[in-house]
Tab-separated table of C-alpha atoms and ligand atoms in Angstrom:
chain	number	residue	atom	x	y	z
I	133	SER	CA	-36.628	15.349	63.660
I	134	SER	CA	-33.385	13.590	62.738
I	135	VAL	CA	-30.947	15.426	60.497
I	136	SER	CA	-29.842	13.420	57.496
I	137	SER	CA	-29.232	13.919	53.795
I	138	ASP	CA	-32.082	13.491	51.295
I	139	LYS	CA	-30.410	10.453	49.815
I	140	ALA	CA	-29.963	8.820	53.211
I	141	THR	CA	-33.566	9.561	54.163
I	142	GLN	CA	-34.730	7.754	51.047
I	143	GLU	CA	-32.769	4.648	52.000
I	144	THR	CA	-34.311	4.090	55.434
I	145	PRO	CA	-37.628	5.783	56.141
I	146	SER	CA	-37.557	7.205	59.638
I	147	TYR	CA	-40.816	5.747	61.019
I	148	ALA	CA	-40.980	1.977	61.586
I	149	CYS	CA	-44.455	1.926	59.964
I	150	GLN	CA	-42.795	2.991	56.683
I	151	ARG	CA	-40.532	-0.068	56.624
I	152	ARG	CA	-41.083	-3.808	56.256
I	153	THR	CA	-39.837	-5.418	59.464
I	154	PRO	CA	-39.698	-9.219	59.205
I	155	LEU	CA	-39.905	-11.569	62.190
I	156	HIS	CA	-36.503	-13.086	61.444
I	157	HIS	CA	-33.546	-10.828	60.704
I	158	HIS	CA	-29.746	-10.897	60.421
I	159	ASN	CA	-28.481	-9.189	63.576
I	160	LYS	CA	-30.002	-11.053	66.516
I	161	GLU	CA	-27.103	-10.655	68.962
I	162	ILE	CA	-26.959	-6.890	68.535
I	163	VAL	CA	-30.746	-6.456	68.597
I	164	ASP	CA	-30.968	-8.520	71.804
I	165	ALA	CA	-28.260	-6.371	73.414
I	166	LEU	CA	-29.967	-3.105	72.463
I	167	GLN	CA	-33.297	-4.428	73.733
I	168	ILE	CA	-31.736	-5.276	77.093
I	169	LEU	CA	-30.525	-1.671	77.365
I	170	ALA	CA	-33.990	-0.452	76.318
I	171	LEU	CA	-35.648	-2.587	78.986
I	172	SER	CA	-33.152	-1.420	81.589
I	173	ALA	CA	-33.854	2.217	80.663
I	174	SER	CA	-37.600	1.637	81.058
I	175	PHE	CA	-36.945	0.011	84.470
I	176	GLN	CA	-35.176	3.243	85.432
I	177	GLY	CA	-38.124	5.320	84.251
I	178	SER	CA	-36.240	6.814	81.297
I	179	GLU	CA	-38.731	6.815	78.429
I	180	ALA	CA	-36.360	8.767	76.151
I	181	ARG	CA	-33.506	6.262	76.481
I	182	TYR	CA	-36.001	3.391	76.141
I	183	LEU	CA	-37.164	4.848	72.822
I	184	GLY	CA	-33.619	5.525	71.609
I	185	PHE	CA	-32.484	1.923	72.110
I	186	THR	CA	-35.804	0.503	70.866
I	187	ARG	CA	-35.629	2.568	67.660
I	188	ALA	CA	-32.017	1.517	67.054
I	189	ALA	CA	-32.925	-2.159	67.573
I	190	SER	CA	-35.907	-1.752	65.255
I	191	VAL	CA	-33.763	-0.238	62.473
I	192	LEU	CA	-31.348	-3.181	62.701
I	193	LYS	CA	-34.222	-5.640	62.293
I	194	CYS	CA	-34.709	-4.238	58.765
I	195	LEU	CA	-31.061	-4.571	57.668
I	196	PRO	CA	-30.895	-7.133	54.845
I	197	PHE	CA	-27.408	-8.342	55.892
I	198	THR	CA	-25.357	-9.205	58.972
I	199	LEU	CA	-23.191	-6.358	60.261
I	200	GLN	CA	-19.534	-7.404	60.095
I	201	SER	CA	-17.386	-4.413	60.942
I	202	ALA	CA	-17.597	-1.235	62.979
I	203	GLU	CA	-16.990	0.631	59.718
I	204	GLU	CA	-20.504	-0.267	58.465
I	205	VAL	CA	-22.071	1.184	61.601
I	206	LYS	CA	-21.004	4.776	60.860
I	207	ASP	CA	-23.596	5.203	58.099
I	208	LEU	CA	-26.478	3.622	60.029
I	209	GLN	CA	-29.400	6.007	60.273
I	210	PHE	CA	-31.815	6.604	63.137
I	211	CYS	CA	-29.330	5.006	65.440
I	212	GLY	CA	-27.931	7.270	68.160
I	213	GLY	CA	-24.314	7.591	69.231
I	214	HIS	CA	-24.822	5.477	72.348
I	215	SER	CA	-26.377	2.635	70.332
I	216	LYS	CA	-23.577	2.842	67.772
I	217	THR	CA	-20.975	2.453	70.520
I	218	VAL	CA	-22.807	-0.638	71.764
I	219	ILE	CA	-22.947	-2.124	68.249
I	220	GLN	CA	-19.248	-1.444	67.622
I	221	GLU	CA	-18.256	-3.038	70.916
I	222	ILE	CA	-20.237	-6.193	70.106
I	223	LEU	CA	-18.752	-6.402	66.618
I	224	GLU	CA	-15.225	-6.024	68.004
I	225	ASP	CA	-15.420	-7.950	71.297
I	226	ARG	CA	-18.578	-10.132	70.901
I	227	VAL	CA	-19.862	-8.586	74.155
I	228	CYS	CA	-20.701	-5.098	75.377
I	229	ARG	CA	-19.529	-4.173	78.886
I	230	GLU	CA	-22.550	-1.997	79.593
I	231	VAL	CA	-24.947	-4.805	78.627
I	232	GLU	CA	-23.085	-7.290	80.843
I	233	MET	CA	-23.204	-4.832	83.751
I	234	VAL	CA	-26.941	-4.293	83.294
I	235	LYS	CA	-27.623	-8.041	83.139
I	236	ASN	CA	-25.701	-8.536	86.397
I	237	SER	CA	-27.272	-5.608	88.240
I	238	GLU	CA	-29.576	-6.337	91.151
I	239	HIS	CA	-32.134	-3.736	90.052
I	240	TYR	CA	-32.431	-5.145	86.498
I	241	GLN	CA	-32.663	-8.754	87.702
I	242	SER	CA	-35.274	-7.997	90.374
I	243	MET	CA	-37.314	-5.771	88.060
I	244	LYS	CA	-37.319	-8.484	85.414
I	245	VAL	CA	-38.687	-11.046	87.876
I	246	LEU	CA	-41.225	-8.660	89.445
I	247	THR	CA	-42.565	-7.150	86.179
I	248	GLY	CA	-42.821	-10.733	84.897
I	249	ILE	CA	-45.785	-11.170	87.256
I	250	PHE	CA	-49.179	-10.662	85.575
I	251	GLY	CA	-50.619	-7.404	86.959
I	252	VAL	CA	-47.277	-5.867	87.953
I	253	GLY	CA	-46.075	-2.846	85.985
I	254	ILE	CA	-42.787	-0.969	86.190
I	255	ARG	CA	-44.007	1.542	88.784
I	256	THR	CA	-45.268	-1.131	91.173
I	257	ALA	CA	-42.133	-3.246	90.763
I	258	ASP	CA	-39.871	-0.243	91.358
I	259	LYS	CA	-41.807	0.780	94.475
I	260	TRP	CA	-41.459	-2.774	95.799
I	261	TYR	CA	-37.743	-2.715	94.966
I	262	ARG	CA	-37.301	0.484	96.969
I	263	ASP	CA	-39.136	-1.247	99.849
I	264	GLY	CA	-36.483	-3.976	99.769
I	265	ILE	CA	-38.361	-6.602	97.753
I	266	ARG	CA	-36.042	-8.538	95.438
I	267	SER	CA	-37.707	-11.865	94.621
I	268	LEU	CA	-41.027	-13.688	94.487
I	269	SER	CA	-40.582	-15.137	97.985
I	270	ASP	CA	-40.201	-11.604	99.400
I	271	LEU	CA	-43.772	-10.971	98.229
I	272	ASN	CA	-45.203	-13.370	100.833
I	273	GLU	CA	-44.633	-10.624	103.418
I	274	ILE	CA	-46.950	-8.190	101.614
I	275	GLU	CA	-49.438	-10.771	100.331
I	276	GLY	CA	-52.313	-8.853	101.893
I	277	LYS	CA	-51.462	-5.795	99.794
I	278	LEU	CA	-51.484	-7.599	96.446
I	279	THR	CA	-54.358	-7.077	93.996
I	280	GLY	CA	-56.419	-10.089	92.914
I	281	GLU	CA	-54.699	-9.947	89.543
I	282	GLN	CA	-51.234	-9.990	91.145
I	283	LYS	CA	-52.180	-12.884	93.460
I	284	ALA	CA	-53.289	-14.894	90.434
I	285	GLY	CA	-50.133	-13.891	88.575
I	286	LEU	CA	-47.979	-15.076	91.468
I	287	LEU	CA	-49.925	-18.321	91.868
I	288	HIS	CA	-49.465	-19.244	88.181
I	289	TYR	CA	-46.057	-17.613	87.755
I	290	THR	CA	-44.163	-20.715	86.571
I	291	ASP	CA	-46.744	-21.678	83.922
I	292	LEU	CA	-47.062	-18.088	82.693
I	293	GLN	CA	-43.281	-17.797	82.313
I	294	GLN	CA	-43.387	-20.697	79.837
I	295	PRO	CA	-43.984	-19.461	76.293
I	296	VAL	CA	-47.392	-20.277	74.773
I	297	THR	CA	-46.871	-22.430	71.674
I	298	ARG	CA	-48.843	-22.026	68.452
I	299	ASP	CA	-50.471	-25.406	69.088
I	300	GLU	CA	-51.599	-24.218	72.529
I	301	ALA	CA	-52.833	-20.932	71.033
I	302	GLU	CA	-54.949	-22.886	68.530
I	303	ARG	CA	-56.454	-24.979	71.327
I	304	VAL	CA	-57.282	-21.787	73.243
I	305	GLU	CA	-58.927	-20.526	70.044
I	306	GLN	CA	-61.163	-23.604	69.925
I	307	LEU	CA	-62.193	-23.049	73.563
I	308	VAL	CA	-62.922	-19.357	72.994
I	309	LYS	CA	-64.838	-19.959	69.749
I	310	GLY	CA	-66.872	-22.753	71.323
I	311	ALA	CA	-67.932	-20.514	74.208
I	312	LEU	CA	-68.793	-17.500	72.031
I	313	GLN	CA	-70.577	-19.563	69.353
I	314	SER	CA	-72.813	-21.223	71.946
I	315	PHE	CA	-74.438	-17.779	72.296
I	316	VAL	CA	-73.909	-16.270	68.819
I	317	PRO	CA	-73.237	-18.994	66.212
I	318	ASP	CA	-71.886	-16.651	63.518
I	319	VAL	CA	-69.670	-14.513	65.792
I	320	GLN	CA	-66.313	-13.550	64.211
I	321	VAL	CA	-63.218	-14.430	66.220
I	322	THR	CA	-59.695	-13.493	65.052
I	323	MET	CA	-56.383	-14.307	66.696
I	324	THR	CA	-54.351	-11.088	66.838
I	325	GLY	CA	-51.068	-10.125	68.575
I	326	GLY	CA	-47.773	-11.864	67.891
I	327	PHE	CA	-49.323	-15.049	66.483
I	328	ARG	CA	-50.980	-13.033	63.699
I	329	ARG	CA	-47.547	-11.581	62.879
I	330	GLY	CA	-46.238	-15.122	62.398
I	331	LYS	CA	-44.578	-15.738	65.769
I	332	GLN	CA	-44.384	-19.406	66.772
I	333	GLU	CA	-44.756	-18.588	70.486
I	334	GLY	CA	-45.969	-15.764	72.675
I	335	HIS	CA	-46.490	-14.581	76.236
I	336	ASP	CA	-50.263	-14.748	75.791
I	337	VAL	CA	-52.978	-15.318	73.157
I	338	ASP	CA	-54.919	-12.297	71.893
I	339	PHE	CA	-58.379	-12.399	70.259
I	340	LEU	CA	-60.607	-9.834	68.621
I	341	ILE	CA	-64.351	-10.478	68.578
I	342	THR	CA	-66.946	-8.789	66.366
I	343	HIS	CA	-70.308	-9.203	64.591
I	344	PRO	CA	-72.087	-7.163	61.878
I	345	ASN	CA	-75.059	-6.789	64.214
I	346	GLU	CA	-73.942	-4.752	67.232
I	347	GLU	CA	-76.862	-6.043	69.318
I	348	ALA	CA	-75.371	-9.528	69.111
I	349	LEU	CA	-72.282	-8.295	70.965
I	350	ASN	CA	-74.193	-6.892	73.947
I	351	GLY	CA	-73.244	-8.890	77.041
I	352	LEU	CA	-71.630	-11.583	74.890
I	353	LEU	CA	-68.168	-11.396	76.480
I	354	ARG	CA	-69.513	-11.702	80.025
I	355	LYS	CA	-71.763	-14.618	79.081
I	356	ALA	CA	-69.006	-16.493	77.250
I	357	VAL	CA	-66.502	-15.997	80.074
I	358	ALA	CA	-69.079	-17.132	82.662
I	359	TRP	CA	-69.758	-20.209	80.501
I	360	LEU	CA	-66.030	-21.042	80.329
I	361	ASP	CA	-65.724	-20.394	84.065
I	362	SER	CA	-68.544	-22.843	84.794
I	363	LYS	CA	-66.605	-25.510	82.835
I	364	GLY	CA	-63.470	-24.868	84.945
I	365	SER	CA	-61.521	-23.236	82.101
I	366	ILE	CA	-60.933	-19.890	83.822
I	367	LEU	CA	-58.383	-19.453	86.620
I	368	TYR	CA	-58.672	-15.656	86.753
I	369	HIS	CA	-60.438	-12.969	84.762
I	370	HIS	CA	-61.056	-9.269	84.847
I	371	ILE	CA	-63.435	-7.551	82.428
I	372	LYS	CA	-62.972	-3.877	81.609
I	373	GLY	CA	-66.211	-2.407	80.261
I	374	ARG	CA	-66.493	-0.284	77.144
I	375	SER	CA	-65.661	3.391	77.710
I	376	HIS	CA	-66.891	6.262	75.591
I	377	ASN	CA	-64.448	9.117	76.111
I	378	PHE	CA	-61.574	7.828	73.989
I	379	ALA	CA	-62.692	9.460	70.715
I	380	ARG	CA	-59.758	11.732	69.898
I	381	SER	CA	-57.090	10.283	72.123
I	382	SER	CA	-54.129	8.605	70.472
I	383	THR	CA	-53.116	6.771	73.645
I	384	MET	CA	-56.346	5.547	75.230
I	385	ASP	CA	-58.546	2.774	73.861
I	386	GLY	CA	-61.923	1.905	75.265
I	387	HIS	CA	-63.014	-1.486	73.919
I	388	GLU	CA	-64.612	-4.010	76.238
I	389	THR	CA	-61.701	-6.272	77.178
I	390	CYS	CA	-61.220	-9.421	79.239
I	391	TYR	CA	-57.769	-10.080	80.709
I	392	ALA	CA	-57.781	-13.736	81.729
I	393	ILE	CA	-55.769	-16.737	82.797
I	394	PHE	CA	-57.134	-19.926	81.228
I	395	ALA	CA	-56.648	-23.484	82.477
I	396	LEU	CA	-55.837	-25.062	79.116
I	397	PRO	CA	-56.318	-28.857	79.136
I	398	ASN	CA	-53.289	-30.780	77.889
I	399	ALA	CA	-53.400	-32.054	74.306
I	400	CYS	CA	-54.723	-35.592	73.997
I	401	PRO	CA	-51.619	-37.813	73.859
I	402	GLU	CA	-51.026	-39.729	70.641
I	403	LYS	CA	-51.866	-43.408	70.966
I	404	SER	CA	-48.589	-45.277	71.321
I	405	PRO	CA	-47.956	-49.049	71.313
I	406	ASP	CA	-47.200	-49.127	75.036
I	407	ALA	CA	-50.066	-46.856	76.045
I	408	GLY	CA	-51.322	-49.489	78.463
I	409	THR	CA	-48.051	-49.816	80.383
I	410	ILE	CA	-48.444	-49.026	84.063
I	411	GLN	CA	-46.068	-46.242	85.114
I	412	PRO	CA	-44.761	-46.228	88.698
I	413	ASP	CA	-46.242	-43.183	90.415
I	414	LEU	CA	-43.275	-41.823	92.338
I	415	ASP	CA	-44.871	-38.496	93.184
I	416	LYS	CA	-48.063	-38.912	95.173
I	417	SER	CA	-49.715	-35.741	93.868
I	418	PRO	CA	-51.808	-36.481	90.797
I	419	PRO	CA	-50.291	-35.163	87.541
I	420	ARG	CA	-51.762	-31.852	86.487
I	421	ASN	CA	-53.629	-32.109	83.181
I	422	TRP	CA	-53.752	-28.407	82.375
I	423	LYS	CA	-51.472	-25.396	81.884
I	424	ALA	CA	-52.179	-21.781	82.898
I	425	VAL	CA	-52.210	-19.529	79.807
I	426	ARG	CA	-52.719	-15.740	79.612
I	427	VAL	CA	-55.537	-14.744	77.241
I	428	ASP	CA	-56.761	-11.294	76.134
I	429	LEU	CA	-60.267	-11.039	74.635
I	430	VAL	CA	-61.306	-7.770	72.983
I	431	VAL	CA	-64.759	-6.906	71.627
I	432	ALA	CA	-64.994	-4.316	68.835
I	433	PRO	CA	-68.143	-3.022	67.110
I	434	TYR	CA	-68.139	-3.969	63.410
I	435	SER	CA	-67.599	-0.349	62.309
I	436	GLU	CA	-64.353	-0.172	64.328
I	437	TYR	CA	-63.182	-3.712	63.605
I	438	SER	CA	-60.383	-2.855	61.132
I	439	TYR	CA	-58.936	-0.229	63.457
I	440	ALA	CA	-59.073	-2.644	66.398
I	441	LEU	CA	-57.460	-5.384	64.269
I	442	LEU	CA	-54.628	-3.039	63.268
I	443	GLY	CA	-54.253	-1.848	66.864
I	444	TRP	CA	-54.153	-5.309	68.449
I	445	THR	CA	-51.862	-6.973	65.909
I	446	GLY	CA	-48.800	-5.004	67.053
I	447	SER	CA	-45.923	-5.080	67.518
I	448	LYS	CA	-46.003	-2.646	70.411
I	449	HIS	CA	-43.247	-0.564	68.804
I	450	PHE	CA	-44.965	-0.711	65.398
I	451	GLU	CA	-48.181	0.627	66.984
I	452	ARG	CA	-46.333	3.424	68.754
I	453	GLU	CA	-44.601	4.434	65.525
I	454	LEU	CA	-47.837	4.268	63.518
I	455	ARG	CA	-49.558	6.652	65.956
I	456	ARG	CA	-46.516	8.958	66.047
I	457	PHE	CA	-46.416	9.046	62.218
I	458	SER	CA	-50.161	9.770	62.038
I	459	LEU	CA	-49.921	12.649	64.476
I	460	GLN	CA	-46.624	14.224	63.394
I	461	VAL	CA	-46.758	13.732	59.623
I	462	LYS	CA	-50.503	13.530	58.878
I	463	LYS	CA	-51.952	15.559	61.781
I	464	MET	CA	-54.329	12.685	62.404
I	465	SER	CA	-55.097	10.913	65.656
I	466	LEU	CA	-55.116	7.114	65.339
I	467	ASN	CA	-56.312	4.607	67.913
I	468	SER	CA	-58.062	1.207	67.948
I	469	HIS	CA	-61.425	2.881	67.284
I	470	GLY	CA	-60.665	5.048	64.290
I	471	LEU	CA	-58.708	7.797	62.609
I	472	PHE	CA	-59.480	11.463	63.259
I	473	ASP	CA	-58.191	14.275	61.045
I	474	ILE	CA	-57.348	17.072	63.478
I	475	GLU	CA	-57.325	19.863	60.871
I	476	LYS	CA	-60.343	18.754	58.817
I	477	LYS	CA	-62.125	17.629	62.003
I	478	CYS	CA	-63.462	14.437	60.436
I	479	HIS	CA	-63.270	10.675	60.988
I	480	TYR	CA	-62.185	8.203	58.290
I	481	PRO	CA	-64.224	5.000	58.256
I	482	ALA	CA	-62.397	1.858	57.071
I	483	THR	CA	-63.519	-1.673	56.249
I	484	SER	CA	-60.027	-3.173	55.976
I	485	GLU	CA	-56.479	-2.614	57.253
I	486	GLU	CA	-55.459	-1.801	53.647
I	487	GLU	CA	-57.845	1.172	53.694
I	488	ILE	CA	-56.309	2.508	56.914
I	489	PHE	CA	-52.797	2.402	55.447
I	490	ALA	CA	-54.194	4.175	52.375
I	491	HIS	CA	-55.824	6.910	54.510
I	492	LEU	CA	-52.388	7.475	56.062
I	493	GLY	CA	-50.610	7.489	52.700
I	494	LEU	CA	-48.567	4.467	53.746
I	495	LEU	CA	-47.548	1.423	51.759
I	496	TYR	CA	-49.586	-1.561	53.010
I	497	LEU	CA	-47.660	-3.857	55.341
I	498	THR	CA	-48.902	-7.401	56.000
I	499	PRO	CA	-49.017	-8.493	59.668
I	500	SER	CA	-45.750	-10.433	59.262
I	501	GLU	CA	-44.045	-7.209	58.101
I	502	ARG	CA	-45.048	-5.387	61.304
I	503	ASN	CA	-42.485	-7.001	63.622
I	504	ALA	CA	-40.828	-3.661	64.406
O	692	GTP	P1	-46.491	-11.605	72.877
O	692	GTP	O1	-47.848	-11.697	73.475
O	692	GTP	O2	-45.443	-11.341	73.899
O	692	GTP	O3	-46.152	-12.757	72.018
O	692	GTP	O4	-46.445	-10.330	71.915
O	692	GTP	P2	-47.657	-9.458	71.383
O	692	GTP	O5	-47.151	-8.629	70.283
O	692	GTP	O6	-48.854	-10.310	71.105
O	692	GTP	O7	-47.918	-8.491	72.616
O	692	GTP	P3	-49.237	-8.200	73.474
O	692	GTP	O8	-50.072	-9.391	73.656
O	692	GTP	O9	-48.770	-7.519	74.716
O	692	GTP	O10	-50.021	-7.111	72.660
O	692	GTP	C1	-50.514	-7.296	71.354
O	692	GTP	C2	-50.856	-5.954	70.778
O	692	GTP	O11	-52.006	-5.423	71.410
O	692	GTP	C3	-49.730	-4.952	71.021
O	692	GTP	O12	-49.243	-4.515	69.798
O	692	GTP	C4	-50.328	-3.792	71.739
O	692	GTP	O13	-50.131	-2.615	70.992
O	692	GTP	C5	-51.786	-4.103	71.815
O	692	GTP	N1	-52.231	-3.988	73.203
O	692	GTP	C6	-51.805	-4.682	74.269
O	692	GTP	N2	-52.442	-4.293	75.387
O	692	GTP	C7	-53.298	-3.344	75.006
O	692	GTP	C8	-54.266	-2.557	75.685
O	692	GTP	O14	-54.479	-2.652	76.896
O	692	GTP	N3	-54.993	-1.695	74.909
O	692	GTP	C9	-54.792	-1.587	73.569
O	692	GTP	N4	-55.527	-0.757	72.876
O	692	GTP	N5	-53.894	-2.303	72.922
O	692	GTP	C10	-53.163	-3.153	73.617
O	693	MN	MN1	-49.816	-11.305	72.695
O	694	MN	MN1	-51.915	-9.403	74.978
């Protein structure tokens, strides 16, 4: 719905799913600043301002050069006036007063800590804030009111704040595959999310599970998680069963999903020449030989696998833009189960992500080009 000349529209397509967005780009400082304002807007419940700043940040991620002067900002498309002011201020003064104010505000700081807890969304955090809760220690007073998920999130807060490295993600993959394969040897397991887009670290590890024979998937997730639990690998888990009334919704997905916290054993240390040296044990508590890691496991029937793969690879903004493009431009409803043509009233099956892009009339983007 943005007004721009034909020529300008050709230069930067308006939907993020029409552009290649690499993981690494040339305007990190400005993108970080805009994303702080986006986050702050979402903490204040302003979806429109969140989207405005997020879209502006996303456009900058595609710029093939580093912005140098405020002059260059004038012609930037799909970047609102407020975002342009922020960009100009950073280019001129290195900092933006509004961003500094947000970073120092009590609401932003508390919301960042509270929403950083697994199981705590913006609404819950904001309600707590209005009840006077500012920090993790304040939560002790309402411990009885916390959900099981939130209690686990609080208990493992420090570990879960540490980024998951690619090496750790690969060790989680081995654990997950081992558990699933002990029941179904030829089960297909794919790492999705940020790691599939090429990120070197993430806030969790996401997996998609499928098999050509749907029968093989029945009860598999529960059995595999119980197996891992019996080996002491699971600190917390919650399984959401498959739901069947998602068909035409572009916001709801109904795959069987396990949201878990794993106890990931430390990597075996490399043998070093002084491996036998006795270390003085200053702290009496035994050293912990595991790290808590957030893991999402999703099961998709084979016929929906490509849609689930596309839907769980992200980024979050890329997915939102892809669904918005489908609905607004193509009059089709896209979710992690399929693509529904609202006017022709038909579904489009797909056996690869390439086919889904083709159904939508979009240029194919590899996972590493979806870092919108
Ligand atoms: P980090 O984990 O922070 O490294 O980034 P990420 O891109 O992997 O984010 P995240 O794990 O939150 O989500 C991965 C992708 O899965 C995102 O693009 C989301 O669109 C999608 N996703 C996350 N949660 C859900 C959910 O509950 N349902 C569905 N259908 N998709 C989800
Ligand atoms: Mn992830
Ligand atoms: Mn996830």
